[in-house]
Amino acid sequence: MSNRHLTTAVAKPTALTHPESLKNPAGPSAFAKDPANAGLTKADKVKLYTQMARIRHFEQRCIRTYQQGKIGGFLHLYVGQEAVAVGTLSVLGKNDHLITGYRDHGHALMVGMDMNSCMAELQGKATGCSKGKGGSMHYFAPDKNYWGGHGIVGGQAPLGTGIAYALKQKGLKGCCLVYMGDGAVNQGAVHEAYNLAALWDLPVIFIIENNGYSMGTSQERSTAHPGSLAKRAEGYGMDWDLVNGHDLYEVRAKTAVAVKRAHEKNRPTVLEIFTYRYFGHSMADPDKTYRDKEEIKGYREEKDPIKLWEKELLNEGVLTDALVASINEAAMEEANKAADFADASPYPTVESITQDIYWEEDNRGKDTTSRGTIIFE
Amino acid sequence: MPILSYREAIRAAMREEMKRDENVVIMGEEVAQFNGAYKVTEGLLKEFGPKRVIDTPISEAGFIGLGVGASMLGIRPVMELMFWSFSYVAFDQIVNNAGNIRYMSGGLINCPIVIRGPANGGTNVGATHSHTPEAMLAAHPGIKVVCPATPYDAKGLLKAAIRDNDPVYVMENTILYNDKGEVPDEDYIVPIGVADVKRAGTDLTIVAHGRAVITSLKAAEILEAEHGVSVEVVDLRSIRPLDEETILASVRKTHRVLLVEENKPFCGVDAQVAYIIQSKAFDELDAPIGRVSSIDAPQIYSKPLEDVQIPSPARVVEAALKVLA
Ligand SMILES: Cc1ncc(C[n+]2csc(CCOP(=O)(O)OP(=O)(O)O)c2C)c(N)n1
Ligand SMILES: [Mg+2]
């Protein structure tokens, strides 16, 4: 009797609810005429295609460079997920910011980081975007409102929430997009960030890039949820939505709603974007045991975000086969040139190991406030 | 004697202790179905089943804390951290809860948890994934920390850790996982808190732990072959408790000391070792204590530079010659 209230609890669902559009990915997008997309010119649409193609060719070139032994450590590829970074970031304005995890190359290229410095970073060269100090997981470009590139799962969630707080504090009408994976939603830091964002009315958008797996663990094996990962937002009184990440129009449309909410009401949103990674978790993952070859093939053949966008634009008469070929050729060429640039670049100097640690140490002068030895050796 | 890799030795320790005590369970990310991110736990799910070998979500604060709690009730959790670097999101559980519960309960509650996983740089993965927290953790009374350098020690120390009634944190090294060595089949433990003289010598004592032992042994060979110097290498094996006697006995024998560790120098393990030597064997020293550690910066990603940042045999040789000069 004392436990009667528990009997009303809903049974724990094991399968996630997916957005409707995910079921028929090959059809024309229901979001083509959405206000977020209605204003797109032909050139805009081609540019979105180009941006996805650039990411894919960059990543494919990375595989080759890795196999040549020129990239070590971890290399997490974004292939298959391109429409998420390109779609979400394409609706942002000048005061909007982003932060992500270690699968960060797609976002970097989309915000305008150049392939040369991105490739050089992977090879640990001094010309890399982080001077060879960060590596694949730690890209940064604050001048492009891109705050990383973070290696610790979920660690970026409070940071992004802090960026949103800073925007609000400074009276800027902007927001911060915080990307994370479907495994990251189980980090405590993410939940603390959710609470702060909702409690303090912060203009932040949490984007769960749900590619179905966290390393070798399928989403079902890692996460208790009330029907979707995004729906956990309800526990914090936040808005949320499910997004088909294979449909660029839909990604743009639903992100735009969240951005508007952030800009106009300072309210946070959780977006769960369904997507898929074609390669292993990182290059170190042989990807042989935890998912079906058929499953990967199915996504590659039927739901590839670039192919679907290409089809959409061919139907609209925006793209032609010739244009598709030339865009891909140019992207491949750009990636190859980046690899050459990285090859030809020097490694950082030994002295540089102890630079960039403290502002104070790099700017010693009469204005600095600390004294004493702060770097040993 | 059978030859096992460091990885296999750790696995053997877990297998044997799981057979010996049904309260031993293994938890961590990818430890079960994926057979471990580094294949250390390979085959254990198959052998012991999902009740004893458990995959966790990426919730270190949650599952480590759960392990601490379970240990209070007599479960002996062996928790795998994919990297000790990820312990930082679970710091409160690892330090505040596991390290203090016995003391704060006036000895009423024990916490027989083992947390193990790699804690090393040198693998080109950048600053967030290259932490070596042994000194930082050992700074907390209530916590034990061991750093095996060889397959034999890895197995013996882990078995001792699992049987220990206090929290024991085992720092492994991904670069050592494939190293091979003799590991007996029969049941043995390496007692926690006993250092090991890995090489006997008369002219210089090198004190090291973890992979720095391997680096120091290579340096010792070079010093012998090229400089005619006889080097004794003392492997601490355990950071806390620390085997002062073995260190001091070696110092009394050689009168010259070089400390080598892969930590950053500031408040490193060797700062403590140096203090002990000068306070208890000051008159034995014929030269100031030398020291080699990682260059004092966050771990650099770039591989050739990271190789400069962490101690190499060449750097150890150079520093040794200074101590001997
Ligand atoms: C705190 C922490 N724990 C574990 C890891 C190791 N790790 C890196 S990525 C990853 C899986 C993350 O999966 P998900 O969040 O779904 O993102 P995806 O890789 O699929 O993009 C794990 C376990 C880490 N980097 N940080
Ligand atoms: Mg994932």
XYZ file of C-alpha atoms and ligand atoms in Angstrom:
729
model
C 0.000 0.000 0.000
C 2.745 2.404 0.935
C 4.281 1.905 -2.496
C 1.091 2.502 -4.451
C 2.366 5.597 -6.174
C 5.037 3.487 -7.851
C 2.525 1.377 -9.743
C 1.718 4.289 -12.021
C 5.306 4.403 -13.270
C 5.668 3.779 -16.988
C 7.661 0.696 -17.943
C 11.174 1.616 -18.987
C 11.277 1.731 -22.783
C 14.276 0.099 -24.365
C 13.841 1.426 -27.884
C 14.119 5.088 -28.697
C 11.422 7.085 -30.397
C 12.750 8.339 -33.716
C 11.626 11.341 -35.698
C 8.991 10.431 -38.303
C 11.107 11.534 -41.224
C 13.816 9.031 -40.369
C 11.560 6.220 -41.513
C 11.448 7.355 -45.121
C 14.768 9.084 -45.613
C 14.752 8.975 -49.375
C 11.568 10.994 -49.845
C 11.689 14.754 -50.481
C 12.237 16.659 -47.256
C 9.130 17.873 -45.474
C 11.222 20.816 -44.259
C 12.246 22.245 -47.628
C 9.708 25.042 -47.310
C 10.260 25.666 -43.626
C 10.864 29.348 -42.838
C 14.479 28.504 -41.996
C 14.988 27.169 -45.502
C 12.632 29.242 -47.621
C 15.140 32.039 -47.933
C 18.020 29.866 -49.114
C 19.343 30.847 -52.521
C 20.667 28.344 -55.004
C 24.160 29.450 -54.119
C 23.471 28.903 -50.417
C 22.317 25.368 -51.108
C 25.334 24.580 -53.214
C 27.531 25.975 -50.481
C 25.943 23.658 -47.926
C 26.673 20.767 -50.247
C 30.243 21.935 -50.682
C 30.730 22.189 -46.943
C 29.601 18.634 -46.353
C 31.760 17.385 -49.216
C 34.796 19.205 -47.823
C 34.358 17.546 -44.438
C 34.053 14.131 -46.013
C 37.098 14.511 -48.225
C 39.132 15.927 -45.378
C 38.278 12.964 -43.184
C 39.045 10.512 -45.945
C 42.408 12.132 -46.463
C 43.004 11.843 -42.714
C 42.499 8.089 -42.947
C 45.216 7.886 -45.557
C 47.596 10.077 -43.595
C 46.916 7.990 -40.493
C 47.599 4.796 -42.403
C 50.851 6.307 -43.622
C 51.817 6.572 -39.962
C 51.898 10.366 -39.962
C 49.051 10.794 -37.499
C 49.251 9.013 -34.162
C 47.100 8.947 -31.075
C 43.364 9.122 -31.475
C 41.569 10.065 -34.661
C 37.773 10.194 -34.430
C 36.159 10.626 -37.820
C 32.996 12.542 -38.611
C 32.109 10.673 -41.787
C 28.351 10.044 -41.906
C 27.520 12.847 -39.478
C 28.255 15.820 -41.767
C 24.688 17.119 -41.952
C 24.653 17.670 -38.198
C 27.541 20.139 -38.050
C 26.708 21.765 -41.370
C 22.969 21.992 -40.739
C 23.131 23.310 -37.180
C 25.996 25.742 -37.722
C 24.575 27.130 -40.948
C 21.726 28.879 -39.108
C 23.972 30.748 -36.668
C 24.660 34.460 -36.568
C 27.679 36.462 -35.494
C 27.112 36.270 -31.741
C 26.430 32.568 -31.728
C 29.083 30.184 -30.454
C 29.812 26.478 -30.306
C 31.732 23.903 -28.359
C 32.038 20.177 -28.944
C 33.763 16.947 -27.936
C 36.659 15.139 -29.546
C 34.837 14.309 -32.797
C 35.470 17.879 -33.775
C 36.797 18.130 -37.330
C 33.433 18.656 -39.037
C 32.474 21.578 -36.827
C 35.925 23.095 -37.300
C 35.790 23.099 -41.072
C 32.213 24.334 -41.061
C 33.045 27.423 -38.999
C 35.831 28.252 -41.431
C 38.978 26.792 -39.923
C 41.248 26.028 -42.815
C 42.166 22.525 -43.835
C 45.878 23.248 -43.755
C 46.046 24.122 -40.081
C 43.619 21.331 -39.196
C 45.679 18.718 -41.022
C 48.947 20.096 -39.653
C 47.544 19.818 -36.133
C 46.860 16.126 -36.637
C 50.472 15.627 -37.654
C 51.630 17.529 -34.571
C 53.160 20.348 -36.596
C 53.892 23.878 -35.428
C 51.588 25.238 -38.153
C 48.631 23.377 -36.661
C 45.619 25.248 -35.328
C 46.852 24.547 -31.778
C 50.560 24.692 -32.718
C 50.747 20.900 -32.499
C 49.851 21.000 -28.826
C 46.274 19.792 -28.930
C 45.859 17.168 -31.618
C 42.743 15.765 -33.220
C 40.590 16.025 -30.108
C 41.614 19.545 -29.229
C 40.965 21.970 -32.084
C 40.201 25.576 -31.110
C 39.361 28.784 -32.980
C 37.947 31.391 -30.626
C 38.110 33.968 -33.438
C 35.448 31.872 -35.139
C 33.398 31.401 -31.952
C 34.649 27.813 -31.830
C 35.676 26.893 -28.292
C 36.959 23.339 -28.939
C 37.512 20.313 -29.269
C 37.331 18.591 -25.791
C 38.726 15.169 -24.976
C 36.894 14.346 -21.790
C 33.383 13.079 -22.449
C 30.790 15.627 -21.316
C 33.354 18.137 -20.061
C 32.313 20.665 -22.659
C 28.704 20.874 -21.429
C 29.330 23.175 -18.458
C 31.791 25.207 -20.537
C 29.209 25.837 -23.242
C 26.683 26.746 -20.579
C 29.222 29.224 -19.253
C 29.652 30.757 -22.678
C 25.889 31.200 -22.839
C 25.967 32.815 -19.409
C 28.732 35.176 -20.536
C 26.751 36.183 -23.617
C 23.736 36.970 -21.490
C 25.825 38.778 -18.898
C 27.347 40.975 -21.593
C 23.935 41.692 -23.070
C 24.733 40.066 -26.413
C 21.929 38.434 -28.326
C 23.598 35.135 -29.019
C 23.615 31.524 -27.979
C 25.982 28.602 -27.585
C 25.603 25.240 -29.264
C 26.972 22.430 -27.118
C 27.565 19.190 -29.005
C 27.914 15.826 -27.328
C 27.396 12.147 -28.096
C 24.687 9.735 -27.031
C 27.095 8.287 -24.468
C 27.976 11.671 -23.028
C 24.432 12.225 -21.756
C 25.315 9.978 -18.819
C 28.037 12.223 -17.442
C 27.099 14.058 -14.282
C 28.543 17.299 -15.645
C 25.954 17.250 -18.435
C 23.091 17.044 -15.975
C 24.497 19.788 -13.799
C 24.792 21.929 -16.925
C 21.183 21.151 -17.881
C 19.991 22.288 -14.502
C 21.982 25.518 -14.536
C 20.884 26.335 -18.071
C 17.230 25.882 -17.213
C 17.438 27.468 -13.764
C 19.233 30.586 -14.946
C 17.503 30.981 -18.321
C 20.609 30.590 -20.414
C 20.738 30.730 -24.204
C 22.292 27.333 -24.752
C 21.363 24.513 -27.110
C 22.496 21.034 -26.136
C 22.885 18.942 -29.249
C 23.055 15.196 -28.774
C 24.620 13.704 -31.879
C 23.028 10.299 -31.461
C 24.998 7.944 -33.687
C 23.710 4.931 -31.801
C 26.964 3.935 -30.120
C 29.419 5.096 -27.531
C 32.532 3.210 -28.555
C 31.412 -0.444 -28.586
C 28.310 0.135 -26.484
C 24.984 0.501 -28.224
C 22.748 3.255 -26.992
C 20.270 0.737 -25.496
C 22.966 -0.780 -23.314
C 24.122 2.524 -21.860
C 21.142 4.702 -21.209
C 17.886 4.628 -19.269
C 15.466 7.101 -20.799
C 11.787 8.011 -20.985
C 11.447 7.371 -24.740
C 14.285 9.507 -25.987
C 17.521 10.954 -24.710
C 16.270 14.465 -25.377
C 13.118 13.903 -23.351
C 15.224 13.898 -20.206
C 15.062 17.682 -20.718
C 11.530 17.599 -19.321
C 12.956 16.782 -15.925
C 14.575 20.207 -16.037
C 11.658 22.018 -17.635
C 13.546 22.458 -20.910
C 12.206 22.265 -24.446
C 13.455 19.450 -26.615
C 13.034 17.960 -30.071
C 14.038 14.966 -32.149
C 15.786 15.590 -35.443
C 16.543 13.451 -38.474
C 20.226 14.130 -38.929
C 20.274 12.756 -42.437
C 18.070 15.578 -43.695
C 19.869 18.889 -43.874
C 16.632 20.865 -44.256
C 15.234 19.330 -41.095
C 18.414 19.912 -39.104
C 18.376 23.577 -40.124
C 14.667 24.015 -39.430
C 14.716 22.536 -35.944
C 17.962 24.230 -34.956
C 16.543 27.568 -36.060
C 13.588 27.130 -33.678
C 15.971 26.474 -30.788
C 18.192 29.419 -31.726
C 15.160 31.713 -31.812
C 14.106 30.470 -28.385
C 17.600 31.159 -27.073
C 17.816 34.610 -28.645
C 14.336 35.779 -27.747
C 13.607 34.056 -24.465
C 17.035 33.030 -23.186
C 15.679 29.527 -22.863
C 17.759 26.374 -23.369
C 16.825 23.468 -25.644
C 17.946 19.874 -26.005
C 18.029 18.587 -29.578
C 18.616 14.903 -30.209
C 19.863 14.520 -33.746
C 19.860 11.004 -35.145
C 22.932 10.282 -37.200
C 25.452 7.515 -37.853
C 29.214 7.110 -37.976
C 30.542 4.997 -40.810
C 33.919 4.189 -39.308
C 34.978 2.804 -35.956
C 34.845 4.938 -32.828
C 38.387 6.038 -33.609
C 40.998 4.683 -35.980
C 42.062 2.385 -33.131
C 38.678 0.604 -33.151
C 38.622 -2.382 -35.526
C 34.812 -2.092 -35.513
C 34.277 -5.812 -35.927
C 32.177 -6.956 -33.015
C 29.500 -4.614 -31.822
C 27.514 -3.751 -34.930
C 26.397 -5.401 -38.084
C 28.151 -4.835 -41.388
C 24.638 -4.764 -42.888
C 23.627 -1.949 -40.577
C 26.554 0.185 -41.708
C 25.848 -0.639 -45.336
C 22.182 0.300 -44.897
C 23.075 3.742 -43.588
C 25.731 4.343 -46.214
C 23.443 3.379 -49.059
C 20.068 4.682 -47.954
C 20.641 7.487 -45.471
C 23.878 9.118 -46.462
C 23.309 12.803 -45.651
C 25.417 14.061 -48.534
C 23.846 11.759 -51.094
C 20.367 12.685 -49.858
C 21.132 16.398 -50.057
C 22.598 15.876 -53.506
C 19.429 14.097 -54.595
C 17.279 16.838 -53.117
C 19.205 19.502 -54.991
C 19.329 17.549 -58.238
C 15.538 17.312 -58.047
C 15.278 21.011 -57.374
C 17.518 21.645 -60.361
C 20.056 23.382 -58.113
C 22.847 20.872 -58.657
C 23.947 19.175 -61.843
C 26.045 16.061 -62.148
C 28.878 18.151 -63.536
C 28.731 20.527 -60.578
C 28.697 17.610 -58.137
C 31.808 16.213 -59.775
C 33.677 19.495 -59.748
C 32.800 20.262 -56.119
C 34.050 16.865 -55.014
C 37.169 17.155 -57.071
C 37.959 20.547 -55.587
C 37.348 19.265 -52.055
C 39.638 16.314 -52.615
C 42.285 18.581 -54.068
C 41.998 20.918 -51.078
C 42.433 17.974 -48.690
C 45.437 16.669 -50.595
C 47.031 20.110 -50.549
C 46.418 20.269 -46.799
C 48.243 16.976 -46.376
C 51.162 18.328 -48.428
C 51.173 21.470 -46.316
C 51.253 19.394 -43.147
C 54.042 17.210 -44.509
C 56.151 20.240 -45.348
C 55.564 21.981 -42.012
C 58.090 21.884 -39.154
C 57.513 20.319 -35.764
C 57.245 22.655 -32.780
C 60.508 23.595 -31.077
C 61.541 22.084 -27.756
C 61.314 25.581 -26.203
C 57.667 25.728 -27.197
C 56.850 22.884 -24.793
C 56.934 25.353 -21.912
C 55.172 28.173 -23.728
C 51.417 28.857 -23.649
C 51.031 27.465 -20.143
C 50.486 30.702 -18.241
C 49.639 34.047 -19.750
C 51.809 35.520 -17.047
C 54.869 33.494 -18.004
C 54.513 34.403 -21.683
C 54.037 38.082 -20.878
C 56.552 38.725 -18.144
C 56.924 42.411 -17.580
C 56.344 45.113 -15.083
C 52.573 44.677 -15.295
C 52.486 41.029 -14.371
C 51.391 40.290 -10.849
C 53.133 37.051 -9.919
C 56.746 36.430 -9.019
C 58.770 33.295 -8.463
C 59.313 30.204 -10.524
C 56.177 28.760 -12.013
C 57.655 26.419 -14.590
C 60.260 23.892 -13.488
C 62.696 22.156 -15.872
C 58.309 -20.357 -15.952
C 55.501 -19.172 -18.247
C 56.077 -15.952 -20.166
C 53.134 -13.540 -20.031
C 52.587 -10.037 -21.280
C 51.873 -7.285 -18.766
C 48.301 -7.291 -20.081
C 47.938 -11.057 -19.622
C 49.452 -10.864 -16.172
C 46.838 -8.351 -15.054
C 44.119 -10.510 -16.557
C 45.479 -13.575 -14.794
C 45.404 -11.726 -11.475
C 41.759 -10.826 -11.962
C 40.814 -14.354 -13.062
C 42.489 -15.982 -10.113
C 41.012 -13.589 -7.598
C 37.544 -13.914 -9.142
C 37.801 -17.672 -8.762
C 39.087 -17.340 -5.250
C 36.446 -14.907 -4.005
C 32.940 -14.620 -5.397
C 32.667 -11.074 -4.076
C 35.139 -9.868 -6.689
C 33.361 -8.126 -9.556
C 34.722 -6.160 -12.502
C 33.147 -2.972 -13.768
C 34.099 -0.362 -16.287
C 33.549 1.034 -19.745
C 33.806 -1.609 -22.477
C 35.204 -4.235 -20.073
C 32.652 -6.950 -20.853
C 31.207 -7.285 -24.352
C 34.018 -5.397 -26.065
C 36.596 -7.337 -24.011
C 38.208 -4.133 -22.752
C 39.424 -1.028 -24.556
C 42.940 -2.504 -24.235
C 41.776 -6.125 -24.111
C 42.956 -6.478 -20.524
C 39.649 -8.057 -19.492
C 39.391 -10.244 -22.602
C 37.443 -13.446 -22.017
C 36.352 -12.591 -18.487
C 32.720 -11.991 -19.415
C 32.628 -15.360 -21.116
C 34.168 -17.084 -18.150
C 32.386 -15.342 -15.293
C 29.167 -14.062 -16.840
C 27.385 -10.716 -16.774
C 26.781 -10.746 -13.031
C 30.513 -10.467 -12.363
C 31.797 -8.567 -15.396
C 29.785 -5.458 -16.070
C 29.828 -2.763 -18.737
C 29.091 0.690 -17.386
C 27.824 3.859 -19.026
C 30.315 6.717 -19.332
C 29.529 7.805 -15.787
C 32.761 7.577 -13.822
C 31.525 9.541 -10.820
C 28.485 7.278 -10.707
C 30.023 3.864 -11.186
C 33.188 4.504 -9.177
C 31.072 5.889 -6.373
C 28.813 2.859 -6.671
C 31.888 0.670 -6.342
C 32.966 2.526 -3.216
C 29.515 2.017 -1.740
C 29.390 -1.656 -2.701
C 32.803 -2.233 -1.161
C 31.492 -0.886 2.140
C 29.107 -3.844 2.162
C 31.779 -6.405 1.317
C 31.800 -6.532 -2.453
C 35.331 -6.340 -3.837
C 34.959 -4.251 -6.961
C 37.825 -4.060 -9.412
C 36.970 -0.963 -11.389
C 38.619 -0.283 -14.708
C 39.215 3.288 -15.759
C 39.864 3.468 -19.483
C 42.449 6.080 -18.511
C 43.294 7.344 -15.045
C 42.843 10.744 -16.681
C 39.105 10.076 -16.525
C 39.269 9.657 -12.767
C 39.189 13.421 -12.567
C 35.436 13.486 -13.172
C 35.100 11.070 -10.225
C 37.557 12.790 -7.918
C 35.127 13.219 -5.061
C 34.361 9.497 -4.969
C 37.980 8.464 -5.342
C 39.460 10.837 -2.796
C 36.776 12.162 -0.504
C 34.640 9.072 -0.185
C 36.999 6.138 -0.644
C 39.893 7.843 1.107
C 38.083 9.198 4.150
C 35.265 6.819 4.988
C 37.297 4.571 7.291
C 38.764 7.475 9.205
C 35.564 9.439 9.534
C 33.677 6.392 10.767
C 36.286 5.814 13.435
C 37.291 2.568 11.734
C 33.744 1.193 11.508
C 33.646 1.026 7.711
C 36.215 -0.418 5.316
C 36.525 0.298 1.646
C 38.181 -2.628 -0.165
C 37.926 -1.187 -3.663
C 40.498 -1.515 -6.435
C 40.622 1.006 -9.233
C 42.954 0.145 -12.082
C 43.800 1.394 -15.536
C 46.546 3.115 -17.488
C 48.106 6.335 -16.224
C 50.771 7.401 -18.642
C 51.926 9.808 -21.279
C 53.931 8.947 -24.330
C 51.084 7.865 -26.561
C 50.445 11.014 -28.558
C 46.958 11.651 -27.210
C 47.344 15.114 -25.755
C 47.062 16.720 -22.355
C 43.599 15.562 -21.297
C 44.469 11.884 -21.733
C 48.029 11.770 -20.394
C 47.776 12.390 -16.677
C 49.864 10.537 -14.115
C 47.995 11.130 -10.861
C 49.926 8.777 -8.570
C 51.602 11.533 -6.572
C 48.424 13.548 -6.303
C 46.399 10.563 -5.096
C 49.102 9.237 -2.798
C 49.070 12.638 -1.092
C 45.834 11.532 0.587
C 46.192 9.346 3.681
C 43.700 6.493 3.452
C 44.605 5.706 -0.148
C 47.174 3.201 -1.422
C 48.819 3.595 -4.816
C 50.909 1.073 -6.753
C 52.653 1.393 -10.133
C 53.851 -1.948 -11.532
C 56.608 -1.892 -14.151
C 56.801 -5.586 -15.073
C 54.338 -8.430 -15.752
C 55.428 -10.233 -12.556
C 54.804 -7.173 -10.406
C 51.585 -6.304 -12.227
C 50.054 -9.642 -11.361
C 51.366 -9.846 -7.820
C 50.451 -6.290 -6.925
C 46.959 -6.534 -8.373
C 46.279 -9.738 -6.472
C 47.487 -8.084 -3.293
C 45.340 -5.060 -4.078
C 42.203 -7.142 -4.513
C 42.787 -8.863 -1.158
C 43.590 -5.572 0.564
C 40.931 -4.074 2.834
C 41.690 -0.478 1.875
C 41.263 1.380 -1.417
C 44.156 0.503 -3.717
C 44.692 2.394 -6.948
C 46.698 0.534 -9.554
C 48.390 2.658 -12.206
C 49.216 0.712 -15.340
C 50.790 1.877 -18.562
C 49.498 1.334 -22.097
C 53.055 1.278 -23.437
C 53.881 -1.655 -21.157
C 50.829 -3.790 -21.973
C 52.730 -5.838 -24.563
C 55.937 -6.194 -22.530
C 56.675 -9.807 -21.726
C 58.158 -11.400 -18.638
C 58.238 -14.460 -16.445
C 55.113 -14.925 -14.362
C 54.697 -18.019 -12.208
C 51.553 -20.095 -12.455
C 51.297 -20.673 -8.754
C 49.531 -18.314 -6.437
C 51.712 -15.436 -5.276
C 51.311 -11.844 -4.270
C 53.704 -8.917 -4.303
C 53.110 -7.236 -0.951
C 52.078 -3.624 -1.283
C 54.797 -1.354 0.071
C 57.861 -3.411 -0.825
C 60.290 -1.951 -3.342
C 62.399 -4.162 -5.548
C 66.027 -3.837 -6.597
C 65.670 -4.485 -10.316
C 69.397 -4.239 -10.935
C 72.205 -4.340 -8.426
C 75.079 -1.858 -8.634
C 77.616 0.007 -6.566
C 78.221 3.503 -7.994
C 74.794 5.089 -8.318
C 71.255 4.437 -7.129
C 68.419 5.212 -9.498
C 64.985 5.264 -7.861
C 62.053 4.977 -10.266
C 58.523 3.648 -10.616
C 56.283 2.548 -13.473
C 57.717 2.797 -16.951
C 60.509 5.036 -15.665
C 61.983 1.807 -14.248
C 62.264 0.362 -17.744
C 63.796 3.619 -19.002
C 66.249 3.593 -16.100
C 67.261 -0.028 -16.713
C 68.078 0.867 -20.318
C 70.068 3.848 -19.112
C 71.887 1.645 -16.601
C 73.021 -0.646 -19.405
C 74.358 2.296 -21.390
C 76.109 3.676 -18.313
C 77.746 0.332 -17.686
C 78.760 -0.327 -21.292
C 79.860 3.156 -22.285
C 80.942 4.743 -19.018
C 81.896 1.802 -16.846
C 79.459 2.840 -14.140
C 77.686 0.278 -11.970
C 74.086 1.393 -11.413
C 71.561 0.038 -8.965
C 67.928 0.483 -9.996
C 65.355 0.526 -7.223
C 61.773 0.051 -8.400
C 59.421 1.577 -5.858
C 56.469 -0.514 -7.120
C 54.318 1.045 -4.421
C 54.066 4.800 -3.911
C 52.006 4.634 -0.744
C 52.947 2.789 1.386
C 56.539 3.654 0.466
C 59.437 1.285 1.176
C 61.885 3.684 2.796
C 64.237 0.943 3.952
C 65.050 -0.415 0.491
C 65.721 3.104 -0.792
C 67.950 3.973 2.150
C 69.851 0.674 2.006
C 70.759 1.357 -1.594
C 71.800 4.921 -0.812
C 74.071 3.663 1.952
C 75.667 1.371 -0.588
C 76.207 3.758 -3.547
C 76.182 7.217 -1.906
C 74.844 8.827 -5.076
C 71.199 9.098 -6.127
C 69.243 9.915 -9.250
C 65.449 9.994 -9.095
C 63.519 9.272 -12.293
C 59.772 9.566 -12.851
C 57.389 10.330 -15.699
C 55.428 12.772 -13.572
C 55.807 16.493 -13.835
C 58.423 17.582 -11.279
C 56.355 19.888 -9.081
C 55.206 17.936 -5.991
C 56.090 14.702 -7.770
C 56.711 11.397 -6.020
C 60.436 12.099 -6.149
C 60.049 15.278 -4.151
C 58.959 13.040 -1.275
C 61.703 10.483 -1.931
C 64.362 13.203 -1.981
C 63.108 14.557 1.324
C 63.283 11.119 2.928
C 66.824 10.512 1.687
C 68.190 13.828 2.858
C 66.483 13.564 6.225
C 67.494 9.957 6.952
C 70.725 9.461 5.029
C 72.169 12.952 4.606
C 75.639 11.898 5.728
C 75.664 9.065 3.221
C 75.394 11.368 0.209
C 78.522 12.205 -1.774
C 76.655 14.479 -4.211
C 73.373 16.370 -4.449
C 70.424 14.175 -5.442
C 69.716 14.330 -9.183
C 66.321 14.197 -10.770
C 64.755 13.458 -14.151
C 61.053 13.963 -14.724
C 58.756 15.107 -17.513
C 59.265 18.647 -18.722
C 56.950 20.794 -16.626
C 54.117 21.528 -19.010
C 50.779 19.960 -19.857
C 51.436 16.961 -22.076
C 52.197 18.137 -25.589
C 50.381 16.315 -28.394
C 53.091 16.399 -31.042
C 54.783 13.002 -30.831
C 58.440 13.944 -31.413
C 58.077 16.663 -28.800
C 56.289 14.406 -26.358
C 59.216 12.024 -26.680
C 61.447 14.878 -25.549
C 59.046 15.815 -22.767
C 59.065 12.447 -21.002
C 62.278 10.933 -19.617
C 64.331 8.933 -22.113
C 67.356 6.701 -21.493
C 69.549 9.442 -22.994
C 68.263 12.038 -20.537
C 68.739 9.632 -17.647
C 72.315 8.903 -18.727
C 73.099 12.608 -18.964
C 71.655 13.307 -15.524
C 73.418 10.272 -14.043
C 76.783 11.499 -15.305
C 76.154 14.835 -13.588
C 75.454 13.121 -10.274
C 78.606 11.043 -10.741
C 80.798 13.984 -11.752
C 35.126 11.006 -18.871
C 35.534 10.147 -20.020
N 35.293 8.822 -19.958
C 35.625 8.028 -20.992
C 36.211 8.544 -22.113
C 36.610 7.624 -23.259
N 35.691 7.797 -24.367
C 35.977 8.669 -25.335
S 34.759 8.769 -26.431
C 33.825 7.630 -25.652
C 32.512 7.254 -26.216
C 31.604 8.416 -26.343
O 30.479 8.096 -27.087
P 29.404 9.166 -27.512
O 29.182 10.135 -26.410
O 28.225 8.445 -28.009
O 30.097 9.986 -28.696
P 30.592 9.467 -30.116
O 31.982 8.951 -29.918
O 29.651 8.429 -30.580
O 30.623 10.670 -30.977
C 34.493 7.182 -24.514
C 33.983 6.146 -23.604
C 36.486 9.927 -22.126
N 37.101 10.507 -23.170
N 36.118 10.703 -21.100
Mg 27.741 8.021 -29.992
